[in-house]
Each structure stands twice: as C-alpha cells, then as structure tokens.
mmCIF file of C-alpha atoms and ligand atoms in Angstrom:
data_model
loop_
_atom_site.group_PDB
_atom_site.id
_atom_site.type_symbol
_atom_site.label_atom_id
_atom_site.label_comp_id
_atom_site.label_asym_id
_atom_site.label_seq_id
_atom_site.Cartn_x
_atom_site.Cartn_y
_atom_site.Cartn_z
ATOM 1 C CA UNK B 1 0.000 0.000 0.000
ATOM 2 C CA UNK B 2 1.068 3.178 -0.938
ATOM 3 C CA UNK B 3 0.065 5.969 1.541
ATOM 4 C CA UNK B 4 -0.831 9.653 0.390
ATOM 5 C CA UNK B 5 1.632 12.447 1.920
ATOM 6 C CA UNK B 6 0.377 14.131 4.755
ATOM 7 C CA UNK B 7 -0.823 17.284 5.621
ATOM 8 C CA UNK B 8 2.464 18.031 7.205
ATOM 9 C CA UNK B 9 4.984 15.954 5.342
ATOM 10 C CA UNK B 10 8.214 18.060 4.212
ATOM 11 C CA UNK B 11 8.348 18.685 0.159
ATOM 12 C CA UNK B 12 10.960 16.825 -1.777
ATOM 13 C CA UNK B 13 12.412 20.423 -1.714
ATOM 14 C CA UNK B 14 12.118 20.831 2.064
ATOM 15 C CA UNK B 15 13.377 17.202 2.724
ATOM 16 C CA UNK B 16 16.499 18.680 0.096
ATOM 17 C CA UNK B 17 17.073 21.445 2.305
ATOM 18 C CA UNK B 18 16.964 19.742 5.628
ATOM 19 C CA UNK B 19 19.649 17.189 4.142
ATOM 20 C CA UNK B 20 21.911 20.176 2.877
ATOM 21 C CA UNK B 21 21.773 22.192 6.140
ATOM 22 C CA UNK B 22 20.855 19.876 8.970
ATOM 23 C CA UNK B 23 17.445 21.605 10.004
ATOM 24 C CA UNK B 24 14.560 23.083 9.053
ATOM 25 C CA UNK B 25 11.966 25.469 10.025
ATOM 26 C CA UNK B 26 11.144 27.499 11.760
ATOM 27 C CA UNK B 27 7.048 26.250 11.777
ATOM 28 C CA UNK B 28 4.121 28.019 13.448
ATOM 29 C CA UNK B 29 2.335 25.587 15.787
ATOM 30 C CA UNK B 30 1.087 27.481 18.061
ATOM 31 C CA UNK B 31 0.114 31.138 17.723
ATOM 32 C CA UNK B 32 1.825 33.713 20.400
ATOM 33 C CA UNK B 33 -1.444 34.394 22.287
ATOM 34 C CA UNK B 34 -2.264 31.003 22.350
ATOM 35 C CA UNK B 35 1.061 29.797 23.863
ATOM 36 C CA UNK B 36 1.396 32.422 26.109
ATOM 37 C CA UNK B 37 -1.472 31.033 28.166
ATOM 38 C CA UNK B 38 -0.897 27.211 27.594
ATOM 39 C CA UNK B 39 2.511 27.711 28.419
ATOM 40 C CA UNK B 40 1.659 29.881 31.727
ATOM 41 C CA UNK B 41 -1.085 26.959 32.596
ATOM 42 C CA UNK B 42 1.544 24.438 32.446
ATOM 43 C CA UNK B 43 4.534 25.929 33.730
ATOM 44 C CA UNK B 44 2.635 26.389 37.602
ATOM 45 C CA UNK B 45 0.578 22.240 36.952
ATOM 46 C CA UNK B 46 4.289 21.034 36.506
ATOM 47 C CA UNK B 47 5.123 21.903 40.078
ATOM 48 C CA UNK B 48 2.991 19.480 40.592
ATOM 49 C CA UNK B 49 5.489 16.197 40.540
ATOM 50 C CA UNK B 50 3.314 13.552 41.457
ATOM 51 C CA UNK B 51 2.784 11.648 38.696
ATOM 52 C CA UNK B 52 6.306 12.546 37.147
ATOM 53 C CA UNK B 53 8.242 9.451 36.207
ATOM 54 C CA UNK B 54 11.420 11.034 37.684
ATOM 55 C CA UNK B 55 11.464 11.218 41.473
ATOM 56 C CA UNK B 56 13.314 14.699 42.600
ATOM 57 C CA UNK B 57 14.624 13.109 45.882
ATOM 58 C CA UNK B 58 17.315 11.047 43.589
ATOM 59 C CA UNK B 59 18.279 13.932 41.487
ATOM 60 C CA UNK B 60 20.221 17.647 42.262
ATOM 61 C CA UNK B 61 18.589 20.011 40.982
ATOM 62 C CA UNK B 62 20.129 22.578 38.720
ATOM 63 C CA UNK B 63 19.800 24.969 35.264
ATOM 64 C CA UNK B 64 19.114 21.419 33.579
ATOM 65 C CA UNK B 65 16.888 19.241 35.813
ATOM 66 C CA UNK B 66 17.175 15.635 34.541
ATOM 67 C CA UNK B 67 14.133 15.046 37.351
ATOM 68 C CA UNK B 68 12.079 17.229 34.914
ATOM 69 C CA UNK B 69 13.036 15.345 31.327
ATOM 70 C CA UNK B 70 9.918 13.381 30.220
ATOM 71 C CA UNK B 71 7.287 15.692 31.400
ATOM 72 C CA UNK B 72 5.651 14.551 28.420
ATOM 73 C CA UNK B 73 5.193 11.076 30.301
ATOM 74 C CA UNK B 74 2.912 12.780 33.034
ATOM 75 C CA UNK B 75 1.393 16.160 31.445
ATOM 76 C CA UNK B 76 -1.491 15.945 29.295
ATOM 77 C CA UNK B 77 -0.496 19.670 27.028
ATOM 78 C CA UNK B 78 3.237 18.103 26.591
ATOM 79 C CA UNK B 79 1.696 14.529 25.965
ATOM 80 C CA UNK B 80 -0.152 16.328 23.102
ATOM 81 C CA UNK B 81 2.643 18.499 21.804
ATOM 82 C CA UNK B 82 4.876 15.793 21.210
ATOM 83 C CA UNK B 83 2.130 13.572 18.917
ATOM 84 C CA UNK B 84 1.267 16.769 17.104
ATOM 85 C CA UNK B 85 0.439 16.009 13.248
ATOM 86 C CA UNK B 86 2.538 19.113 12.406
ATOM 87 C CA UNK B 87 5.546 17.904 14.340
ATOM 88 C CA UNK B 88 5.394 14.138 13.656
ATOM 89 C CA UNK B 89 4.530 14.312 9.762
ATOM 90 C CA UNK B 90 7.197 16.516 9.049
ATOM 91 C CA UNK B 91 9.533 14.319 11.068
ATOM 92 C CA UNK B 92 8.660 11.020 10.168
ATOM 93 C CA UNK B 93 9.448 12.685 6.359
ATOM 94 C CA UNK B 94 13.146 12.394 7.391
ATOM 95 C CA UNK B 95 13.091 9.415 10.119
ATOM 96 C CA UNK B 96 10.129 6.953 8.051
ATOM 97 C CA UNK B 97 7.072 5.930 9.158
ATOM 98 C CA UNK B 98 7.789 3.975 12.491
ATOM 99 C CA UNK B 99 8.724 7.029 15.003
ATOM 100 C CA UNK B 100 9.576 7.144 18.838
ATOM 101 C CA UNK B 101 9.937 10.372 21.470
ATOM 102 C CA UNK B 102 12.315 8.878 23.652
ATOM 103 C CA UNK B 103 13.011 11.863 25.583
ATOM 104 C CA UNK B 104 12.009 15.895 26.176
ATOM 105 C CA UNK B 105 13.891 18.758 27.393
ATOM 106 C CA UNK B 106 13.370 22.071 29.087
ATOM 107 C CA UNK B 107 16.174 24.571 28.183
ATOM 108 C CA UNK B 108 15.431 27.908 30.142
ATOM 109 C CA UNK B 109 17.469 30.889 29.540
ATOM 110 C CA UNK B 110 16.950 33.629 32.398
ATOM 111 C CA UNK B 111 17.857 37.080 32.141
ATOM 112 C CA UNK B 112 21.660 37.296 32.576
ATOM 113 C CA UNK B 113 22.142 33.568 31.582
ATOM 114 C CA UNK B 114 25.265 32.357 29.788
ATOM 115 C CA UNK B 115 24.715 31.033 26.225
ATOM 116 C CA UNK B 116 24.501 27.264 26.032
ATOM 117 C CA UNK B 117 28.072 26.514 24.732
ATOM 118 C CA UNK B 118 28.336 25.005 20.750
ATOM 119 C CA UNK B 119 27.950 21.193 20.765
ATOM 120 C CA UNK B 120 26.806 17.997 18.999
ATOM 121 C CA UNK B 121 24.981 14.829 20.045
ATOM 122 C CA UNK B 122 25.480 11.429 18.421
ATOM 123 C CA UNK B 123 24.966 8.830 21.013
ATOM 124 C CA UNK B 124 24.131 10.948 23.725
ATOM 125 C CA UNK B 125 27.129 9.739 25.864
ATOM 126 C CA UNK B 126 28.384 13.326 26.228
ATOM 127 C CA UNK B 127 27.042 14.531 29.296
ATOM 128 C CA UNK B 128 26.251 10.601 31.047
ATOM 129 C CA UNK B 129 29.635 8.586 29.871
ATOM 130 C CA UNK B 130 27.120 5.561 28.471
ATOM 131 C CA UNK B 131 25.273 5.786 25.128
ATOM 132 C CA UNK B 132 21.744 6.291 25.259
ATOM 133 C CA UNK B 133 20.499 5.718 22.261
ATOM 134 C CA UNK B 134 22.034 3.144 19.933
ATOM 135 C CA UNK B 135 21.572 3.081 16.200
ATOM 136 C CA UNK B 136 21.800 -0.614 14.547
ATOM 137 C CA UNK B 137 24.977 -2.105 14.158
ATOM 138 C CA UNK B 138 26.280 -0.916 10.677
ATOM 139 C CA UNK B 139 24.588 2.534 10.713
ATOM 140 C CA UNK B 140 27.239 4.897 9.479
ATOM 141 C CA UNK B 141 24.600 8.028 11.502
ATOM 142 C CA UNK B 142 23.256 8.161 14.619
ATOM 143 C CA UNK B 143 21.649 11.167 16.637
ATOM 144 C CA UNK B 144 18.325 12.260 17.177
ATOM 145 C CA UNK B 145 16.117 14.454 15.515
ATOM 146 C CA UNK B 146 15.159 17.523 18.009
ATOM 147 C CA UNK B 147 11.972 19.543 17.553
ATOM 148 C CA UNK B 148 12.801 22.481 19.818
ATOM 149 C CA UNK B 149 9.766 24.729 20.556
ATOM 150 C CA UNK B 150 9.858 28.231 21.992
ATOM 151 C CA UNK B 151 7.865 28.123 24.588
ATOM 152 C CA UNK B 152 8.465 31.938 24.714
ATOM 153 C CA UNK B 153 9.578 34.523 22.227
ATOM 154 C CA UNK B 154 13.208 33.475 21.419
ATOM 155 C CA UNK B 155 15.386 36.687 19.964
ATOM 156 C CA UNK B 156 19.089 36.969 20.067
ATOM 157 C CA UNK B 157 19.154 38.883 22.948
ATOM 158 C CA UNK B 158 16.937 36.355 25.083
ATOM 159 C CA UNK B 159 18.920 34.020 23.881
ATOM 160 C CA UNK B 160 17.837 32.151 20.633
ATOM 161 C CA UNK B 161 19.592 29.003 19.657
ATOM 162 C CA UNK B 162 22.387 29.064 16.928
ATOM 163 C CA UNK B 163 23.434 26.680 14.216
ATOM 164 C CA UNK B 164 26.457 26.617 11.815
ATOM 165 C CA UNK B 165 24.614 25.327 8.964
ATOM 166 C CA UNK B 166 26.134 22.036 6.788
ATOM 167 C CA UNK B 167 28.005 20.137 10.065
ATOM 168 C CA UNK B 168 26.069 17.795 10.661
ATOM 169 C CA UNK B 169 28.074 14.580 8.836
ATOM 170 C CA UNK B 170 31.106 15.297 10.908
ATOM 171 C CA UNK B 171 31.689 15.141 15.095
ATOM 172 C CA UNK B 172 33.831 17.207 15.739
ATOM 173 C CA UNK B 173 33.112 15.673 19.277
ATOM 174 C CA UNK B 174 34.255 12.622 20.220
ATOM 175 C CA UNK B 175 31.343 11.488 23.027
ATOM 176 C CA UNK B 176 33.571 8.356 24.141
ATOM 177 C CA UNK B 177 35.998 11.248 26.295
ATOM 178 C CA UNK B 178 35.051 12.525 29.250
ATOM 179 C CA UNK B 179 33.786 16.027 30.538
ATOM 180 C CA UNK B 180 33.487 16.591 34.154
ATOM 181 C CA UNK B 181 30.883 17.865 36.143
ATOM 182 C CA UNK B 182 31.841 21.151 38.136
ATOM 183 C CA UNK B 183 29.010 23.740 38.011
ATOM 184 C CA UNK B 184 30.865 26.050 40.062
ATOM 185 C CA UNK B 185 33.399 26.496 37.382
ATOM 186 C CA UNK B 186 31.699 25.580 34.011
ATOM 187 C CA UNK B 187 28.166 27.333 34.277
ATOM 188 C CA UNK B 188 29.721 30.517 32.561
ATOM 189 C CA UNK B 189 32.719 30.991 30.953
ATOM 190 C CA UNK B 190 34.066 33.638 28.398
ATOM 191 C CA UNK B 191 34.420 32.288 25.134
ATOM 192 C CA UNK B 192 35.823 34.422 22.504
ATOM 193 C CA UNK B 193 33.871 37.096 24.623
ATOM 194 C CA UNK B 194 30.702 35.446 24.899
ATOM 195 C CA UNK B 195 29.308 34.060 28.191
ATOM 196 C CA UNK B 196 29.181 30.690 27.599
ATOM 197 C CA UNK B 197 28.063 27.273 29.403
ATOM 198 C CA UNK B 198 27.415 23.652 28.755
ATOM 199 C CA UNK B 199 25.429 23.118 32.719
ATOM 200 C CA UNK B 200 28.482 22.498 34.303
ATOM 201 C CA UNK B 201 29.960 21.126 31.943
ATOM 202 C CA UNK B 202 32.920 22.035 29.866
ATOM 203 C CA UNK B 203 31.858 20.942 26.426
ATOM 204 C CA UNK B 204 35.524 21.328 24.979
ATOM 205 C CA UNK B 205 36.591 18.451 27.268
ATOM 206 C CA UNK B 206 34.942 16.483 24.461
ATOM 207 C CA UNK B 207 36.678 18.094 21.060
ATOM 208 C CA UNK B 208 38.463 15.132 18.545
ATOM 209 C CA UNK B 209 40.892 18.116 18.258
ATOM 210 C CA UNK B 210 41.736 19.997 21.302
ATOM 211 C CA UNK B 211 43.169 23.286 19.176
ATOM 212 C CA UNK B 212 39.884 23.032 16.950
ATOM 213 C CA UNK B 213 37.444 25.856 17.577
ATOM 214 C CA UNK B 214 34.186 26.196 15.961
ATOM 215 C CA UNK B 215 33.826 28.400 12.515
ATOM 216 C CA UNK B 216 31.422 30.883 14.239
ATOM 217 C CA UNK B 217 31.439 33.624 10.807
ATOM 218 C CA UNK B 218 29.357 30.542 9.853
ATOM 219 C CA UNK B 219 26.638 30.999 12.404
ATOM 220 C CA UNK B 220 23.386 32.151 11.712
ATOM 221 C CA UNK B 221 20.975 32.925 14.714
ATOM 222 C CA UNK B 222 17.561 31.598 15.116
ATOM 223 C CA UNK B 223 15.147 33.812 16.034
ATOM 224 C CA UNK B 224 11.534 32.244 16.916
ATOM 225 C CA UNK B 225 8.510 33.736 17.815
ATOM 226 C CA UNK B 226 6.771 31.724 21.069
ATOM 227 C CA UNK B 227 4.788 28.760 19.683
ATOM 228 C CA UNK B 228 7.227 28.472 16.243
ATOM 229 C CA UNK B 229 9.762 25.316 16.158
ATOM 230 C CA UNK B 230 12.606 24.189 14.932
ATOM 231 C CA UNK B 231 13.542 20.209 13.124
ATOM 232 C CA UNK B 232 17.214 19.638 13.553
ATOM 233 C CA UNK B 233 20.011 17.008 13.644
ATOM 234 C CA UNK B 234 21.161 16.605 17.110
ATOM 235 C CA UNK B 235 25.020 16.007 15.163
ATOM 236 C CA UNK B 236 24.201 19.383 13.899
ATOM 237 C CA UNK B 237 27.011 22.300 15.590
ATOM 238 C CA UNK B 238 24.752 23.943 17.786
ATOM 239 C CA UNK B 239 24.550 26.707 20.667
ATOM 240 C CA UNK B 240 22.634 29.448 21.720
ATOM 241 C CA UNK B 241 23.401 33.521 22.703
ATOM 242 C CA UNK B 242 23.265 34.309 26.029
ATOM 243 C CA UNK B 243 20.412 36.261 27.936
ATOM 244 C CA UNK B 244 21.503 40.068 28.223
ATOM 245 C CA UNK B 245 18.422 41.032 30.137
ATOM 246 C CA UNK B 246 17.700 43.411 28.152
ATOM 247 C CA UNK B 247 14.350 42.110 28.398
ATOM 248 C CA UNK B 248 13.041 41.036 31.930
ATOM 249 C CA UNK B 249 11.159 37.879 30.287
ATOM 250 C CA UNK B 250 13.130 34.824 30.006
ATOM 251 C CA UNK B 251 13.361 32.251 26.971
ATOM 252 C CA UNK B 252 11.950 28.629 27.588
ATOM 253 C CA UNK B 253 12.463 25.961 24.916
ATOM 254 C CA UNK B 254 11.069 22.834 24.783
ATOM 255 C CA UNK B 255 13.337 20.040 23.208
ATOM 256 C CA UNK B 256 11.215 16.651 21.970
ATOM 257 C CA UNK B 257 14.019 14.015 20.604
ATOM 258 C CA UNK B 258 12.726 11.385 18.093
ATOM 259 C CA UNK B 259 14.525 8.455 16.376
ATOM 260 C CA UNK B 260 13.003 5.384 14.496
ATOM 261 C CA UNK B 261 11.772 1.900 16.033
ATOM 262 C CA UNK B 262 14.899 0.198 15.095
ATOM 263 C CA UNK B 263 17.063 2.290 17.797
ATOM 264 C CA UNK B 264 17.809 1.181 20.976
ATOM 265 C CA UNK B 265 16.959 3.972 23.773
ATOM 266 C CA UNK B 266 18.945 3.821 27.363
ATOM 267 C CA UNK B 267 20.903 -0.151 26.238
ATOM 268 C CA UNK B 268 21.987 -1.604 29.193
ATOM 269 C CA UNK B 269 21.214 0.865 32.025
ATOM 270 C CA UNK B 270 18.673 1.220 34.202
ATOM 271 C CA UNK B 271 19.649 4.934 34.857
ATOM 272 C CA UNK B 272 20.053 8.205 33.727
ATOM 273 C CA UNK B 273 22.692 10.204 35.244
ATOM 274 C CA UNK B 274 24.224 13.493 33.993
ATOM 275 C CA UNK B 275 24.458 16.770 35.076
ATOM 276 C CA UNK B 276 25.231 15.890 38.794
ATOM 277 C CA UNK B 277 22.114 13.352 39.247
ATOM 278 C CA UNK B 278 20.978 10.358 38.943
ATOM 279 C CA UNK B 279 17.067 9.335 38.067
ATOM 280 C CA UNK B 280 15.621 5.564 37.391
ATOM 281 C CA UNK B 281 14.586 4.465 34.508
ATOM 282 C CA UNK B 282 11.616 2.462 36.432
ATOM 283 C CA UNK B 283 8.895 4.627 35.257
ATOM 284 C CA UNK B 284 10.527 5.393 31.693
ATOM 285 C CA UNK B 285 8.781 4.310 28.511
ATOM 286 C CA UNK B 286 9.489 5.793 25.010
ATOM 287 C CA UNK B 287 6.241 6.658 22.886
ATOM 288 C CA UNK B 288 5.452 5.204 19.719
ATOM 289 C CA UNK B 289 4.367 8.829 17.628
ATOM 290 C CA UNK B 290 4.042 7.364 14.616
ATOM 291 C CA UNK B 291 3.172 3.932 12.613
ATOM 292 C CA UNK B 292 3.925 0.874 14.175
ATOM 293 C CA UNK B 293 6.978 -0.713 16.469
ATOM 294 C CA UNK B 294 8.269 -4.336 15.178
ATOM 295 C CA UNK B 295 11.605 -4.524 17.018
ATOM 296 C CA UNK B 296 10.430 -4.627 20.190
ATOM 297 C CA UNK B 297 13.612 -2.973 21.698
ATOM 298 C CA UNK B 298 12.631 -1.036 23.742
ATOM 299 C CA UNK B 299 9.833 -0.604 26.409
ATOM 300 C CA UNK B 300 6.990 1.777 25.302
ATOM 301 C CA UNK B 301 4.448 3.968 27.207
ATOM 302 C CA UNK B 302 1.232 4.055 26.028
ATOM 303 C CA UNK B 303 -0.357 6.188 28.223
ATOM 304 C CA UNK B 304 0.274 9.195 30.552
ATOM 305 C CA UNK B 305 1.425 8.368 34.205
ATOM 306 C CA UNK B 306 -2.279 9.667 34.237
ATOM 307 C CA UNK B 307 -3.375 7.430 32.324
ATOM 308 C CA UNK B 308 -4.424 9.149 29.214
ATOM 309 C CA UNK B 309 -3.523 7.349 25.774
ATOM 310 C CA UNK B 310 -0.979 8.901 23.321
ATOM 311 C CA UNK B 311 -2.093 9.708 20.104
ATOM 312 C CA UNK B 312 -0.347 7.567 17.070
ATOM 313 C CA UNK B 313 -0.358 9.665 13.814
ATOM 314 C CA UNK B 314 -1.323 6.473 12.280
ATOM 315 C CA UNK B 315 -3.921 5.453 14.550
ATOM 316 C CA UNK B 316 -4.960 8.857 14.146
ATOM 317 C CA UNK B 317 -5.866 8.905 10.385
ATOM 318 C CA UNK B 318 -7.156 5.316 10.353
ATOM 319 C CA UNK B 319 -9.927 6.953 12.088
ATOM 320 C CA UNK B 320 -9.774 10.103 10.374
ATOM 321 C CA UNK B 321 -10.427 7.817 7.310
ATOM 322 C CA UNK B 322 -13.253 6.135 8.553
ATOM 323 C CA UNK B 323 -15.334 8.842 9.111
HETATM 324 O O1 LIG U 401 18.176 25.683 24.174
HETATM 325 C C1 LIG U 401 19.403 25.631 24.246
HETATM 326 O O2 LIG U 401 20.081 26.565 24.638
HETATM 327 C C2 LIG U 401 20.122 24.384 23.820
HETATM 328 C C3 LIG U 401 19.249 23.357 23.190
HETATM 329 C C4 LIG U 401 19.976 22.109 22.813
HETATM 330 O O3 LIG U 401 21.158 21.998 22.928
HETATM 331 C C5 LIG U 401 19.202 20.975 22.296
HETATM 332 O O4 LIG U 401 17.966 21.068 22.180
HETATM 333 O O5 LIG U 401 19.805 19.948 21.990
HETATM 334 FE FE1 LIG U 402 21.887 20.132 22.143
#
C-alpha cells in the first residue's frame, strides 16, 4: 500500500534542504497568544510532581533538571505536543514511518544567563559517559532528531539558539571522552567574549581536536517567535546567545528528541545520570508517535502516568479515514 503524503509531510524540496543544512523550520504551531497562556497553565501544573516518572529526591537540581526530562510522560499539554500532526509528519518525512519520542527537554534561559556553549549529540554519551540511544549495528549516523519549541519569544538577545549550517556529517566531538561535572566552574565561561556554558559542563573536554574551535562567521541565529519550532540534527554544531536582560522575560524551549523503532533507547542501564544526578529508569517508557513498532527494543508507554492514551499519527488517520 502506498500511503498519500500528509498534511504536514516536508516537500521533496524541504526534505532537500533539511539534508543540505541539517534543520529546518522554523514552523508556526502554536500562535503567540495562544502559547502564552498554555505555556503559563503548564509551567505552575508542573510543580505538581506527582505523577512525574522522575522522582526529585534522587536527582540535584540545577539549570538542567534531569528530574524534569519526560514531562511529556505525566502532562497531558506536553503529551499532546509531542504527537502533534505538524511535528510528527514533518519528522517522520526524514526518520520513516515507524517514530519514537524517547526523551524531552526544558532549556530555560533567564535574564543574565550564559549562552549554552556550541555542541553535537550522536549517542548521547556526552554529558552521562554511556550511550543512550544506539543506532543498529552498521549505521554509518546516529543522533536524534530535536523539535525544539519556543515556549516563549526566542530573539538573540533572550537568547535564541544558533546553528552553523552544513556540520552535521562530521563530530567534531568525540562522546567516548570525558567532561566533568563542576558547576561552580563551568556554568559561565568567556568564550571568545561570549558568556558561555554547557550546565556544568565544559563541552571542549569532548573536542576530537583539542586546538579546533568552531567556525562561528558561519553561524546564523535563530530567532523564533513563542509557539514556532525548529527540526534539527542533534550532530548538527549547535549553541545558543546568552540572555543580556535586556528584556526582563526569560526564553523557555522545549526540546522533543525522536529516532526510528529500530534504535535502541537507554541499552543496558537502568539509569540516567548526567548533570550531577541520577534518576531511574523504572517509570521510563518511550512513545510510539508514529506507525507501528516491530523490534520490540525497547519498552513503550502508552499512556500518561495519568493514564491518558498517546495519540499515534497512524492510529490517528485510520480513524480520520473512517469517518
Ligand atoms: O536551548 C538551548 O540553549 C540548547 C538546546 C539544545 O542543545 C538541544 O535542544 O539539543
Ligand atoms: Fe543540544
């Protein structure tokens, strides 16, 4: 069976583009008015940590709270956002049919707040020292695809994210070294002038090259309005400006990571621990967004720790259809 495109689904021309530079967008999901109150409604129910799956006793809190990754797992906006026809269409254009979340993200930028230092992501052993997510043996890419929302307006001087456009075939980052964890010294640190941070950690720890510095006159800056996204490779050189309070608001993105049903998510570990913490995977399932999962590797959530289903974009138009 041949299925019709989606609403959503990237062009041939978009799905060019995306390939050329390593992301695409920015999309209007959500219009500014709109967010602005969803966004201030869910920002106080989070608080609320009953039903997260992440217990904050076993983790220390700090800029990036791993006890508050997979809010999507407990609250019923985020549960939505992340099944979103014009999120998962356009992604499963790039990733196929058969699409997990396997984790989400707040980044928040207050006013004053260092820049989040330039980076890549291919296995997602930078920050924890084990891989967690595994692409089949023979893969010559890994990485995620992040969807990173502005929860808030997003301009350079709130601190919108940055991307040097074109790196995403090549680490320059070699995620087998080590960084180490030391907040005291890391959170902000001058780069070529610019207050810069990875949470503590000192993303250069990680460089293939330790005289190599990124091509920065390649940057272009992101701007978003709040409720637009972004699609990019997480192997994709990427940063963001620091906060310089100019405005009293701060910037809240929302990362949602997706990869297809033949990756393996968390192998071997029971854990997740990064950025000072440690939080159990007990509670942890990854959800199936999109068509079906026939490798079985991994452990999927079907419902909210509330117990409300997720939508599956296929699910989803089989009924649409049947109308
Ligand atoms: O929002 C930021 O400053 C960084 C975001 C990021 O690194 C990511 O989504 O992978
Ligand atoms: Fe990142």
């Amino acid at each position: 069976m041949i299925s019709e495109p989606s609403a959503f689904s990237l062009s041939a021309e978009e799905l060019a583009t995306f390939h050329r530079r390593g992301y695409i967008g920015p999309f209007t999901l959500y219009e500014p008015d709109e967010i602005a109150e969803k966004w201030g409604r869910t920002r106080l129910e989070l608080l609320d940590r009953r039903d997260a799956v992440y217990r904050d006793d076993t983790a220390i809190s700090n800029t990036t709270n791993i006890s508050n990754y997979d809010r999507h797992l407990d609250h019923p906006f985020l549960a939505e956002h992340i099944t979103r026809p014009q999120i998962v269409d356009r992604v499963a254009s790039i990733l196929g049919p058969d699409v997990l979340c396997w984790r989400t993200e707040f980044f928040p930028k207050h006013p004053g707040d260092e820049g989040t230092d330039w980076h890549q992501a291919d296995t997602f052993a930078n920050a924890s020292g084990t891989p967690q997510i595994q692409w089949p043996n023979g893969s010559d890419f890994g990485g995620t695809i992040t969807v990173w929302c502005a929860l808030s307006e997003a301009t350079v001087d709130m601190g919108c994210l940055q991307f040097i456009p074109g790196t995403h075939r090549t680490m320059f980052y070699d995620e087998t070294k080590r960084m180490h964890y030391l907040p005291e010294r890391n959170s902000s640190v001058l780069k070529d002038g610019v207050k810069r941070g990875f949470f503590g950690y000192d993303y250069r720890e990680l460089q293939v090259d330790p005289d190599w510095k990124p091509d920065e006159s390649q940057a272009i800056s992101m701007e978003m309005r709040a409720g637009q996204f972004i699609v990019f490779w997480s192997t994709l050189m990427h940063a963001s400006h620091p906060h310089t309070g100019k405005s009293r608001e701060m910037r809240m993105g929302y990362a949602a990571r997706y990869v297809p049903t033949p990756v393996e998510i968390y192998p071997g570990t029971s854990v997740i621990e990064e950025y000072g913490g440690t939080v159990s995977l007990e509670r942890y399932g990854a959800v199936l967004v999109s068509g079906e999962d026939t490798y079985g590797h991994n452990r999927l959530a079907t419902h909210t720790t509330r117990g409300v289903p997720f939508k599956n974009r296929s699910a989803a138009e089989a009924t649409e259809a049947r109308r």
